Amino acid sequence: MADSISSISPVDGSVVAKRAVASKKQVAATFAAARAAQKDWANLSIKERAAYCSKAVDAMLAMKDEIVPELAWSMGRPVRYGAGELRGFEERARHMIAIAPEALANLTPAPEDGFERFITREPVGIVFTIAPWNYPYLTTVNSVIPALMAGNTVVLKHASHTLLVAERFQKAFDKAGLPKGVFQHLVLNHEQTGQIISSGLVNMVCFTGSVEGGRVIERAAAGRFLNVGLELGGKDPAYVRPDANIQHAIENLVDGSFFNSGQSCCGIERIYVHKDLWKPFIDGFIDLTKTYVLGSPLEEATTLGPMIKADAASFVRKQVASAVRAGAKAHIDPKLFPKDKKGTPYMAPQVLTAVNHQMSVMRDESFGPVVGIMKVSSDEEAVTLMNDSPYGLTAALWTEDAKAAKAIGARIETGTVFMNRCDYLDPALAWTGVKDTGRGATLSTVGYEMLTRPKSFHLRTRTA
C-alpha cells in the first residue's frame, strides 16, 4: 500500500502536491478530537457558529489569487473561470448560514391543552465528507458549512487530484479561530476511507462521486445505521421546444455541455430538439462550439482546458468512435483544435447527431466535452427519451411557456427541473437526484434535515 498520495496535474503531468497518507494513529486521534469537540460546539448558539463560519468564508475568499492558478494546475480549470467557483462557494455558504436559524428552529404542532409539544433538530455528531475534484470547493461547501452550522463536527477527505483544496479549507477555518477538533481533514486512500465508515467512527457520510463509489460507501456503511448522502452519476438531458428562444438556448446549452470540459455532474450530456427548430439549432450549436479555445488552463485565452487525466479523455474518445461506427455523425473536426491529441487529457469538443439510445454516448455518463443531439416530434417523445436513463439529477427545458414547463417537468424522473437555464445549483433549492444518481439532499432547508435528527418533547404541564 502506498504511503503517500500525489496530485498529478492534467496540464503537463507534473506533481502538484504529494502528501503522506494518514497513519492509524492520526486517524484515531482525528476522530477522537472530533468526538470530544462536538458537544461543546453544538452547545454554542447558532449565531456564534455563524460568526465562525462567516469568518472562514471571508478567509477563503482572501486566498482567491492563490486558489485560481491552483485550480488550473490541479484539475485543469481555465484561469478565466477560476474565480467563478469561489463566487459559487460564497453564494452557497452565505445562504446556508443565513437560513440556519429558520431551518434549525423547533417544530411546534398545534397547541394541545395541558401539554407542551415540540421537535428539536439535533446534530447527528461527526460528518465525514468525501469530496470530488471536478468542482472541489462547490461540492465540499454543500455539506461542510451546513454540517457545522447544525452543530456537527466535520472531517474532510478530498480527492487525490485536489489535496490542496482540503488544506485551503483547513487554513480558512483555522484563520477563523474555529475550536480545535471541529473541522479537520485527512489524506486517505480508498481502503482507509472504507474502514473509517465501517468502523462506526462517524455518524454521517456525505459522498459525491461515481455510482460504483456510492455502492462501495453503502456496503461499508451496512449495519452501522449511518446517515448516508450520495450524489452520484448523471446523464442530464435538455429539451428544446418549438417555442424556445433559440439563440438563448444555443448559447446556454453549448456552455452547459462544455464548461469545465464537460466534467460536471449536472452538465448537459444529451439534447432533444423539436423538429421545427432542428436545423437552425444544430447549425448555431456547431458554429458556437467551434469558437472554443482548447489549451493550457493557465492561458487567459483558453476556454476549454484539459480533462482530469488521459484515461478519462480516452474513454470519451472511445464513446465517440463507437457512436460513429454505429452511424452517428461527428460535426467537429478535431484538427480545428491543435492541442487535441490522443493519449493526453486535451480533447476537442464534439457534437454528435444521428445518435440513439443504443449508443453508450447517449446512455452512459461521459463526463467529458461531448454531447449527442436527437430530433423529436413532440413533448411526449422528448419526455420518454429524457426518462430513458438510469440517472436523474437535472433536466433542462427550453420554452417560453412556463405552464408547459411545469407540466412536462412533473413527468420527468429527475431531482431538479430547469426552465431556460442549466448546469447550476440554487442554494435555496434542494440538490438531489433519483435512480442511480443517489439519495439524500444538500442545500436549502431540506439539506439541514439530512444533517440533523429529530428529537420530540412531549411534556404534560397539568397533572391535576
CSV table of C-alpha atoms in Angstrom, one decimal:
chain,number,residue,atom,x,y,z
A,1,MET,CA,0.0,0.0,0.0
A,2,ALA,CA,1.4,3.4,-1.0
A,3,ASP,CA,2.4,5.6,1.9
A,4,SER,CA,1.7,8.8,0.1
A,5,ILE,CA,-0.8,10.3,-2.4
A,6,SER,CA,0.2,12.7,-5.2
A,7,SER,CA,-1.9,15.2,-7.1
A,8,ILE,CA,-0.9,14.9,-10.8
A,9,SER,CA,-1.6,17.9,-13.0
A,10,PRO,CA,-3.5,17.4,-16.2
A,11,VAL,CA,-1.7,20.4,-17.6
A,12,ASP,CA,1.7,18.7,-18.1
A,13,GLY,CA,1.7,15.6,-15.8
A,14,SER,CA,3.8,17.3,-13.1
A,15,VAL,CA,3.2,16.7,-9.4
A,16,VAL,CA,1.2,19.5,-7.9
A,17,ALA,CA,1.3,18.1,-4.3
A,18,LYS,CA,2.4,15.0,-2.5
A,19,ARG,CA,1.2,14.2,0.9
A,20,ALA,CA,1.7,11.3,3.3
A,21,VAL,CA,-1.3,9.1,3.9
A,22,ALA,CA,-2.6,9.4,7.5
A,23,SER,CA,-1.4,6.8,9.9
A,24,LYS,CA,-3.7,4.7,12.0
A,25,LYS,CA,-2.7,6.8,15.0
A,26,GLN,CA,-3.5,10.0,13.1
A,27,VAL,CA,-6.9,8.7,12.0
A,28,ALA,CA,-7.8,7.7,15.6
A,29,ALA,CA,-6.6,11.0,17.0
A,30,THR,CA,-8.6,13.0,14.4
A,31,PHE,CA,-11.9,11.3,15.1
A,32,ALA,CA,-11.3,11.3,18.9
A,33,ALA,CA,-10.8,15.1,18.7
A,34,ALA,CA,-13.9,15.5,16.5
A,35,ARG,CA,-15.9,13.5,19.1
A,36,ALA,CA,-14.5,15.4,22.0
A,37,ALA,CA,-15.3,18.8,20.4
A,38,GLN,CA,-18.8,18.1,19.1
A,39,LYS,CA,-20.9,18.6,22.3
A,40,ASP,CA,-19.3,22.0,23.1
A,41,TRP,CA,-19.6,23.1,19.5
A,42,ALA,CA,-23.3,22.1,19.5
A,43,ASN,CA,-23.8,24.0,22.7
A,44,LEU,CA,-22.8,27.3,21.1
A,45,SER,CA,-25.7,29.4,19.7
A,46,ILE,CA,-26.5,29.4,16.0
A,47,LYS,CA,-25.3,33.0,16.0
A,48,GLU,CA,-22.0,32.0,17.5
A,49,ARG,CA,-21.5,29.2,15.0
A,50,ALA,CA,-22.4,31.6,12.2
A,51,ALA,CA,-19.7,34.0,13.2
A,52,TYR,CA,-17.1,31.3,12.9
A,53,CYS,CA,-18.3,30.1,9.6
A,54,SER,CA,-18.7,33.6,8.1
A,55,LYS,CA,-15.1,34.4,9.1
A,56,ALA,CA,-14.0,31.1,7.4
A,57,VAL,CA,-15.8,32.2,4.2
A,58,ASP,CA,-14.0,35.5,4.4
A,59,ALA,CA,-10.7,33.8,4.9
A,60,MET,CA,-11.2,31.5,1.9
A,61,LEU,CA,-12.1,34.4,-0.4
A,62,ALA,CA,-9.0,36.2,0.7
A,63,MET,CA,-7.0,33.3,-0.8
A,64,LYS,CA,-8.5,33.8,-4.3
A,65,ASP,CA,-5.3,34.9,-6.0
A,66,GLU,CA,-3.6,31.6,-4.9
A,67,ILE,CA,-6.6,29.4,-5.5
A,68,VAL,CA,-7.3,30.3,-9.1
A,69,PRO,CA,-3.9,29.1,-10.5
A,70,GLU,CA,-4.0,26.2,-8.1
A,71,LEU,CA,-7.3,25.0,-9.7
A,72,ALA,CA,-5.8,25.3,-13.1
A,73,TRP,CA,-2.8,23.2,-12.2
A,74,SER,CA,-4.8,20.7,-10.1
A,75,MET,CA,-7.8,19.9,-12.3
A,76,GLY,CA,-7.5,22.0,-15.5
A,77,ARG,CA,-10.0,24.8,-14.8
A,78,PRO,CA,-9.1,27.7,-17.1
A,79,VAL,CA,-7.9,30.7,-15.1
A,80,ARG,CA,-10.5,32.9,-16.7
A,81,TYR,CA,-13.2,30.9,-14.9
A,82,GLY,CA,-11.4,30.0,-11.6
A,83,ALA,CA,-12.8,32.9,-9.6
A,84,GLY,CA,-16.3,31.8,-10.6
A,85,GLU,CA,-16.0,28.7,-8.4
A,86,LEU,CA,-15.3,30.9,-5.4
A,87,ARG,CA,-18.3,33.1,-6.2
A,88,GLY,CA,-20.5,30.0,-6.1
A,89,PHE,CA,-18.8,28.8,-2.9
A,90,GLU,CA,-19.6,32.2,-1.3
A,91,GLU,CA,-23.2,32.2,-2.5
A,92,ARG,CA,-23.9,28.7,-1.1
A,93,ALA,CA,-22.1,29.3,2.2
A,94,ARG,CA,-23.7,32.6,2.9
A,95,HIS,CA,-27.1,31.3,2.1
A,96,MET,CA,-26.8,28.2,4.3
A,97,ILE,CA,-25.5,30.4,7.1
A,98,ALA,CA,-28.4,32.9,6.7
A,99,ILE,CA,-31.2,30.3,6.7
A,100,ALA,CA,-29.8,28.2,9.6
A,101,PRO,CA,-31.9,29.9,12.4
A,102,GLU,CA,-35.1,29.1,10.5
A,103,ALA,CA,-34.0,25.7,9.2
A,104,LEU,CA,-32.9,24.6,12.7
A,105,ALA,CA,-35.8,26.1,14.6
A,106,ASN,CA,-38.0,23.9,16.7
A,107,LEU,CA,-41.1,22.5,15.0
A,108,THR,CA,-44.2,23.1,17.1
A,109,PRO,CA,-47.5,21.3,16.3
A,110,ALA,CA,-50.9,22.8,17.1
A,111,PRO,CA,-51.5,23.6,20.8
A,112,GLU,CA,-53.0,20.9,23.0
A,113,ASP,CA,-54.4,21.9,26.3
A,114,GLY,CA,-52.3,20.7,29.2
A,115,PHE,CA,-49.3,19.8,27.1
A,116,GLU,CA,-46.2,21.4,25.6
A,117,ARG,CA,-45.0,19.6,22.5
A,118,PHE,CA,-42.1,20.4,20.1
A,119,ILE,CA,-39.5,18.8,17.9
A,120,THR,CA,-35.8,19.9,18.0
A,121,ARG,CA,-33.2,19.5,15.3
A,122,GLU,CA,-30.3,17.6,16.9
A,123,PRO,CA,-26.8,17.3,15.3
A,124,VAL,CA,-26.0,13.8,14.1
A,125,GLY,CA,-22.5,14.0,15.5
A,126,ILE,CA,-19.5,13.6,13.2
A,127,VAL,CA,-20.0,14.2,9.5
A,128,PHE,CA,-17.5,12.6,7.1
A,129,THR,CA,-17.4,14.5,3.8
A,130,ILE,CA,-15.8,12.7,0.8
A,131,ALA,CA,-15.4,15.4,-1.9
A,132,PRO,CA,-14.5,15.1,-5.6
A,133,TRP,CA,-12.1,17.0,-7.8
A,134,ASN,CA,-14.4,18.5,-10.5
A,135,TYR,CA,-15.9,21.3,-8.5
A,136,PRO,CA,-13.7,20.9,-5.4
A,137,TYR,CA,-14.9,24.0,-3.5
A,138,LEU,CA,-18.5,23.9,-4.5
A,139,THR,CA,-19.1,20.2,-3.8
A,140,THR,CA,-17.3,20.5,-0.4
A,141,VAL,CA,-19.2,23.5,0.8
A,142,ASN,CA,-22.5,21.9,0.2
A,143,SER,CA,-22.2,19.7,3.3
A,144,VAL,CA,-19.4,21.2,5.3
A,145,ILE,CA,-20.9,24.6,6.2
A,146,PRO,CA,-24.4,23.4,6.9
A,147,ALA,CA,-23.0,20.4,8.9
A,148,LEU,CA,-21.1,22.9,11.1
A,149,MET,CA,-24.0,25.3,11.4
A,150,ALA,CA,-26.1,22.4,12.6
A,151,GLY,CA,-23.7,21.6,15.4
A,152,ASN,CA,-21.8,18.7,13.9
A,153,THR,CA,-18.1,18.4,13.7
A,154,VAL,CA,-16.6,17.6,10.3
A,155,VAL,CA,-13.7,15.5,8.9
A,156,LEU,CA,-13.0,16.1,5.2
A,157,LYS,CA,-11.4,13.7,2.8
A,158,HIS,CA,-10.7,15.3,-0.6
A,159,ALA,CA,-9.9,13.7,-3.9
A,160,SER,CA,-6.3,12.9,-4.7
A,161,HIS,CA,-6.3,15.4,-7.6
A,162,THR,CA,-7.3,18.2,-5.2
A,163,LEU,CA,-5.4,17.6,-2.0
A,164,LEU,CA,-4.6,21.3,-1.7
A,165,VAL,CA,-8.3,22.2,-1.5
A,166,ALA,CA,-8.7,20.3,1.8
A,167,GLU,CA,-5.7,22.3,3.0
A,168,ARG,CA,-7.4,25.6,1.9
A,169,PHE,CA,-10.5,24.7,3.9
A,170,GLN,CA,-8.3,23.9,6.9
A,171,LYS,CA,-6.5,27.2,6.6
A,172,ALA,CA,-9.8,29.1,6.3
A,173,PHE,CA,-11.3,27.5,9.4
A,174,ASP,CA,-8.0,27.9,11.4
A,175,LYS,CA,-7.9,31.6,10.4
A,176,ALA,CA,-11.5,31.9,11.7
A,177,GLY,CA,-10.4,30.6,15.1
A,178,LEU,CA,-12.6,27.5,14.9
A,179,PRO,CA,-12.2,25.4,18.1
A,180,LYS,CA,-9.8,22.5,17.9
A,181,GLY,CA,-11.4,19.3,16.5
A,182,VAL,CA,-14.5,21.0,14.9
A,183,PHE,CA,-13.1,20.9,11.4
A,184,GLN,CA,-10.3,18.6,10.3
A,185,HIS,CA,-9.1,17.0,7.1
A,186,LEU,CA,-7.2,13.7,6.4
A,187,VAL,CA,-5.3,12.3,3.4
A,188,LEU,CA,-6.7,8.8,3.0
A,189,ASN,CA,-6.6,6.0,0.4
A,190,HIS,CA,-9.8,4.1,-0.6
A,191,GLU,CA,-9.2,1.3,1.8
A,192,GLN,CA,-8.8,3.6,4.8
A,193,THR,CA,-11.9,5.5,3.8
A,194,GLY,CA,-14.0,2.3,3.8
A,195,GLN,CA,-12.5,1.2,7.1
A,196,ILE,CA,-13.5,4.5,8.8
A,197,ILE,CA,-17.1,4.2,7.6
A,198,SER,CA,-17.4,0.6,8.6
A,199,SER,CA,-15.8,1.1,12.0
A,200,GLY,CA,-18.5,3.3,13.5
A,201,LEU,CA,-16.2,6.3,13.8
A,202,VAL,CA,-18.7,8.6,12.0
A,203,ASN,CA,-22.4,9.4,12.2
A,204,MET,CA,-23.0,10.5,8.6
A,205,VAL,CA,-21.2,10.2,5.3
A,206,CYS,CA,-21.6,12.8,2.5
A,207,PHE,CA,-20.2,11.5,-0.7
A,208,THR,CA,-20.0,13.0,-4.2
A,209,GLY,CA,-18.6,10.7,-6.9
A,210,SER,CA,-19.3,7.8,-9.1
A,211,VAL,CA,-22.1,5.3,-8.9
A,212,GLU,CA,-19.7,2.5,-8.1
A,213,GLY,CA,-18.1,4.7,-5.4
A,214,GLY,CA,-21.6,5.1,-3.9
A,215,ARG,CA,-22.1,1.4,-3.8
A,216,VAL,CA,-18.8,0.9,-2.0
A,217,ILE,CA,-19.9,3.6,0.5
A,218,GLU,CA,-23.2,1.8,1.1
A,219,ARG,CA,-21.5,-1.5,1.6
A,220,ALA,CA,-19.1,-0.1,4.1
A,221,ALA,CA,-21.9,1.5,6.0
A,222,ALA,CA,-24.1,-1.6,6.1
A,223,GLY,CA,-25.2,-2.4,9.6
A,224,ARG,CA,-24.0,0.8,11.1
A,225,PHE,CA,-27.3,2.7,10.7
A,226,LEU,CA,-25.5,5.7,9.4
A,227,ASN,CA,-27.0,8.7,7.5
A,228,VAL,CA,-25.5,8.4,4.0
A,229,GLY,CA,-25.9,11.2,1.4
A,230,LEU,CA,-24.9,10.2,-2.1
A,231,GLU,CA,-24.6,12.4,-5.1
A,232,LEU,CA,-23.5,10.1,-7.9
A,233,GLY,CA,-23.6,10.0,-11.7
A,234,GLY,CA,-25.6,11.9,-14.2
A,235,LYS,CA,-26.6,11.9,-17.8
A,236,ASP,CA,-28.6,15.2,-17.8
A,237,PRO,CA,-30.9,15.9,-20.7
A,238,ALA,CA,-32.2,19.1,-22.3
A,239,TYR,CA,-35.3,19.5,-24.4
A,240,VAL,CA,-35.7,22.5,-26.8
A,241,ARG,CA,-39.4,23.0,-27.5
A,242,PRO,CA,-40.6,24.7,-30.8
A,243,ASP,CA,-41.4,27.9,-28.9
A,244,ALA,CA,-37.9,28.3,-27.4
A,245,ASN,CA,-35.8,31.4,-27.7
A,246,ILE,CA,-33.3,29.6,-30.0
A,247,GLN,CA,-30.3,31.9,-29.6
A,248,HIS,CA,-30.6,31.8,-25.8
A,249,ALA,CA,-31.0,28.0,-25.9
A,250,ILE,CA,-27.9,27.6,-28.1
A,251,GLU,CA,-25.7,29.9,-26.0
A,252,ASN,CA,-26.6,28.3,-22.7
A,253,LEU,CA,-26.6,24.7,-23.9
A,254,VAL,CA,-23.2,24.9,-25.5
A,255,ASP,CA,-21.9,26.3,-22.2
A,256,GLY,CA,-23.8,23.7,-20.3
A,257,SER,CA,-22.3,21.0,-22.4
A,258,PHE,CA,-18.7,22.1,-22.5
A,259,PHE,CA,-17.9,24.2,-19.4
A,260,ASN,CA,-15.3,22.5,-17.2
A,261,SER,CA,-14.5,20.3,-20.2
A,262,GLY,CA,-17.9,18.7,-19.7
A,263,GLN,CA,-16.8,17.4,-16.3
A,264,SER,CA,-19.9,18.4,-14.4
A,265,CYS,CA,-22.4,16.1,-12.7
A,266,CYS,CA,-25.2,18.4,-13.9
A,267,GLY,CA,-23.6,19.2,-17.3
A,268,ILE,CA,-25.8,18.6,-20.4
A,269,GLU,CA,-24.9,15.3,-22.0
A,270,ARG,CA,-27.8,14.8,-24.3
A,271,ILE,CA,-30.2,17.2,-26.1
A,272,TYR,CA,-33.6,16.6,-27.7
A,273,VAL,CA,-34.6,19.3,-30.2
A,274,HIS,CA,-38.1,19.7,-31.7
A,275,LYS,CA,-38.1,19.1,-35.4
A,276,ASP,CA,-39.3,22.7,-36.1
A,277,LEU,CA,-36.1,24.1,-34.7
A,278,TRP,CA,-33.7,21.4,-35.7
A,279,LYS,CA,-31.6,22.9,-38.5
A,280,PRO,CA,-31.1,26.4,-37.0
A,281,PHE,CA,-30.4,24.9,-33.6
A,282,ILE,CA,-27.8,22.4,-34.9
A,283,ASP,CA,-26.1,25.0,-37.2
A,284,GLY,CA,-25.9,27.5,-34.4
A,285,PHE,CA,-24.7,24.9,-31.8
A,286,ILE,CA,-21.9,23.7,-34.1
A,287,ASP,CA,-20.8,27.2,-35.0
A,288,LEU,CA,-20.6,28.3,-31.4
A,289,THR,CA,-18.7,25.1,-30.4
A,290,LYS,CA,-16.1,25.8,-33.0
A,291,THR,CA,-15.2,29.1,-31.3
A,292,TYR,CA,-13.9,27.4,-28.1
A,293,VAL,CA,-10.2,27.6,-27.5
A,294,LEU,CA,-8.6,24.3,-26.2
A,295,GLY,CA,-5.3,24.9,-24.5
A,296,SER,CA,-3.4,25.3,-21.3
A,297,PRO,CA,-5.7,26.5,-18.5
A,298,LEU,CA,-3.0,28.9,-17.4
A,299,GLU,CA,-3.6,31.0,-20.5
A,300,GLU,CA,-6.2,33.7,-20.3
A,301,ALA,CA,-7.5,32.9,-23.9
A,302,THR,CA,-8.3,29.3,-23.1
A,303,THR,CA,-12.0,28.4,-22.7
A,304,LEU,CA,-11.6,24.6,-22.7
A,305,GLY,CA,-8.9,23.1,-20.5
A,306,PRO,CA,-7.7,19.5,-20.3
A,307,MET,CA,-9.8,16.8,-18.9
A,308,ILE,CA,-8.6,15.5,-15.5
A,309,LYS,CA,-6.4,12.7,-16.9
A,310,ALA,CA,-5.6,11.0,-20.2
A,311,ASP,CA,-7.6,7.9,-19.3
A,312,ALA,CA,-10.8,10.0,-18.9
A,313,ALA,CA,-10.3,11.6,-22.3
A,314,SER,CA,-9.6,8.1,-23.8
A,315,PHE,CA,-12.9,6.9,-22.5
A,316,VAL,CA,-14.8,9.8,-24.2
A,317,ARG,CA,-12.9,9.3,-27.4
A,318,LYS,CA,-13.9,5.7,-27.5
A,319,GLN,CA,-17.6,6.6,-26.9
A,320,VAL,CA,-17.4,9.0,-29.9
A,321,ALA,CA,-15.7,6.4,-32.1
A,322,SER,CA,-18.2,3.7,-31.2
A,323,ALA,CA,-21.1,6.0,-31.9
A,324,VAL,CA,-19.6,7.0,-35.3
A,325,ARG,CA,-19.1,3.3,-36.2
A,326,ALA,CA,-22.8,2.8,-35.4
A,327,GLY,CA,-23.9,5.6,-37.7
A,328,ALA,CA,-23.6,8.8,-35.7
A,329,LYS,CA,-22.3,11.9,-37.4
A,330,ALA,CA,-19.5,13.9,-35.7
A,331,HIS,CA,-19.7,17.6,-36.6
A,332,ILE,CA,-16.4,18.9,-35.1
A,333,ASP,CA,-13.1,18.2,-36.8
A,334,PRO,CA,-10.5,17.8,-34.0
A,335,LYS,CA,-8.0,19.4,-36.3
A,336,LEU,CA,-9.7,22.7,-35.6
A,337,PHE,CA,-8.2,22.3,-32.1
A,338,PRO,CA,-4.4,21.9,-32.5
A,339,LYS,CA,-4.0,21.0,-28.8
A,340,ASP,CA,-6.2,17.9,-29.2
A,341,LYS,CA,-4.0,14.8,-29.1
A,342,LYS,CA,-4.8,11.2,-28.3
A,343,GLY,CA,-3.1,9.8,-25.3
A,344,THR,CA,-3.3,13.2,-23.5
A,345,PRO,CA,-6.1,14.9,-21.4
A,346,TYR,CA,-6.5,17.5,-24.1
A,347,MET,CA,-9.7,16.7,-26.1
A,348,ALA,CA,-11.6,18.8,-28.6
A,349,PRO,CA,-15.3,19.3,-28.0
A,350,GLN,CA,-17.6,17.1,-30.1
A,351,VAL,CA,-21.2,17.4,-31.3
A,352,LEU,CA,-22.9,14.2,-32.5
A,353,THR,CA,-26.2,13.8,-34.4
A,354,ALA,CA,-27.8,10.7,-35.8
A,355,VAL,CA,-27.4,9.2,-32.4
A,356,ASN,CA,-29.8,6.8,-30.5
A,357,HIS,CA,-30.2,5.3,-27.1
A,358,GLN,CA,-28.4,2.1,-28.0
A,359,MET,CA,-25.2,4.1,-28.1
A,360,SER,CA,-23.0,4.4,-25.0
A,361,VAL,CA,-22.7,8.2,-25.6
A,362,MET,CA,-26.4,8.6,-25.1
A,363,ARG,CA,-26.7,6.1,-22.2
A,364,ASP,CA,-23.5,6.1,-20.1
A,365,GLU,CA,-22.1,9.1,-18.3
A,366,SER,CA,-19.4,10.7,-20.5
A,367,PHE,CA,-18.1,13.3,-18.1
A,368,GLY,CA,-16.3,15.0,-21.0
A,369,PRO,CA,-16.7,17.5,-23.8
A,370,VAL,CA,-19.2,15.6,-26.0
A,371,VAL,CA,-22.9,15.9,-26.5
A,372,GLY,CA,-25.4,13.9,-28.5
A,373,ILE,CA,-28.4,15.6,-30.1
A,374,MET,CA,-31.6,14.0,-31.3
A,375,LYS,CA,-34.6,15.3,-33.2
A,376,VAL,CA,-38.0,14.8,-31.6
A,377,SER,CA,-41.6,15.4,-32.8
A,378,SER,CA,-43.4,16.1,-29.6
A,379,ASP,CA,-43.3,16.7,-25.9
A,380,GLU,CA,-44.3,13.1,-25.4
A,381,GLU,CA,-41.4,11.8,-27.3
A,382,ALA,CA,-39.0,14.1,-25.5
A,383,VAL,CA,-40.2,13.1,-22.1
A,384,THR,CA,-39.9,9.4,-23.0
A,385,LEU,CA,-36.3,9.9,-24.1
A,386,MET,CA,-35.3,12.0,-21.1
A,387,ASN,CA,-36.6,9.4,-18.8
A,388,ASP,CA,-34.9,6.6,-20.6
A,389,SER,CA,-31.8,6.7,-18.4
A,390,PRO,CA,-30.6,5.1,-15.2
A,391,TYR,CA,-29.7,8.6,-13.9
A,392,GLY,CA,-31.8,11.5,-12.7
A,393,LEU,CA,-30.1,14.6,-11.5
A,394,THR,CA,-31.3,17.6,-13.6
A,395,ALA,CA,-33.3,18.1,-16.7
A,396,ALA,CA,-33.5,21.4,-18.6
A,397,LEU,CA,-36.5,22.6,-20.6
A,398,TRP,CA,-36.2,25.5,-23.2
A,399,THR,CA,-39.5,27.1,-23.8
A,400,GLU,CA,-41.4,30.4,-23.4
A,401,ASP,CA,-44.3,28.6,-21.8
A,402,ALA,CA,-43.9,28.2,-18.0
A,403,LYS,CA,-47.2,26.3,-17.7
A,404,ALA,CA,-46.0,23.7,-20.2
A,405,ALA,CA,-42.6,23.5,-18.4
A,406,LYS,CA,-44.3,22.7,-15.1
A,407,ALA,CA,-46.5,20.1,-16.7
A,408,ILE,CA,-43.5,18.4,-18.6
A,409,GLY,CA,-41.3,18.8,-15.5
A,410,ALA,CA,-43.8,16.9,-13.4
A,411,ARG,CA,-43.4,13.9,-15.7
A,412,ILE,CA,-39.6,13.8,-15.8
A,413,GLU,CA,-37.8,11.5,-13.4
A,414,THR,CA,-35.2,13.9,-12.1
A,415,GLY,CA,-34.1,15.8,-9.0
A,416,THR,CA,-34.2,19.3,-10.5
A,417,VAL,CA,-36.2,20.8,-13.4
A,418,PHE,CA,-34.8,23.8,-15.0
A,419,MET,CA,-36.5,26.2,-17.5
A,420,ASN,CA,-34.3,28.3,-19.7
A,421,ARG,CA,-31.1,27.5,-17.7
A,422,CYS,CA,-28.9,24.5,-16.9
A,423,ASP,CA,-25.8,23.4,-15.0
A,424,TYR,CA,-26.5,25.5,-11.9
A,425,LEU,CA,-27.3,24.9,-8.2
A,426,ASP,CA,-29.6,27.3,-6.4
A,427,PRO,CA,-28.7,27.1,-2.7
A,428,ALA,CA,-32.4,27.9,-1.8
A,429,LEU,CA,-33.5,24.6,-3.5
A,430,ALA,CA,-32.7,21.0,-2.6
A,431,TRP,CA,-29.9,19.4,-4.6
A,432,THR,CA,-30.9,15.8,-5.0
A,433,GLY,CA,-31.3,13.0,-7.5
A,434,VAL,CA,-33.2,9.9,-8.3
A,435,LYS,CA,-32.4,6.4,-9.5
A,436,ASP,CA,-28.6,5.8,-9.8
A,437,THR,CA,-27.9,9.4,-9.2
A,438,GLY,CA,-28.1,8.7,-5.5
A,439,ARG,CA,-30.1,9.6,-2.5
A,440,GLY,CA,-30.4,12.3,0.1
A,441,ALA,CA,-30.2,16.1,-0.5
A,442,THR,CA,-27.9,19.0,0.2
A,443,LEU,CA,-28.6,22.8,0.3
A,444,SER,CA,-31.8,24.5,1.3
A,445,THR,CA,-33.7,23.8,4.5
A,446,VAL,CA,-34.0,20.2,3.2
A,447,GLY,CA,-30.2,19.9,3.4
A,448,TYR,CA,-30.4,20.7,7.1
A,449,GLU,CA,-32.9,17.9,7.6
A,450,MET,CA,-30.3,15.5,6.3
A,451,LEU,CA,-27.7,16.7,8.7
A,452,THR,CA,-29.8,16.6,11.8
A,453,ARG,CA,-32.1,14.1,13.6
A,454,PRO,CA,-35.4,15.0,15.1
A,455,LYS,CA,-36.0,14.8,18.8
A,456,SER,CA,-39.5,15.0,20.2
A,457,PHE,CA,-40.5,16.6,23.5
A,458,HIS,CA,-44.0,15.6,24.9
A,459,LEU,CA,-44.5,17.5,28.2
A,460,ARG,CA,-47.6,17.2,30.3
A,461,THR,CA,-47.9,20.5,32.0
A,462,ARG,CA,-51.0,19.8,34.0
A,463,THR,CA,-51.4,16.8,36.2
A,464,ALA,CA,-54.4,17.7,38.3
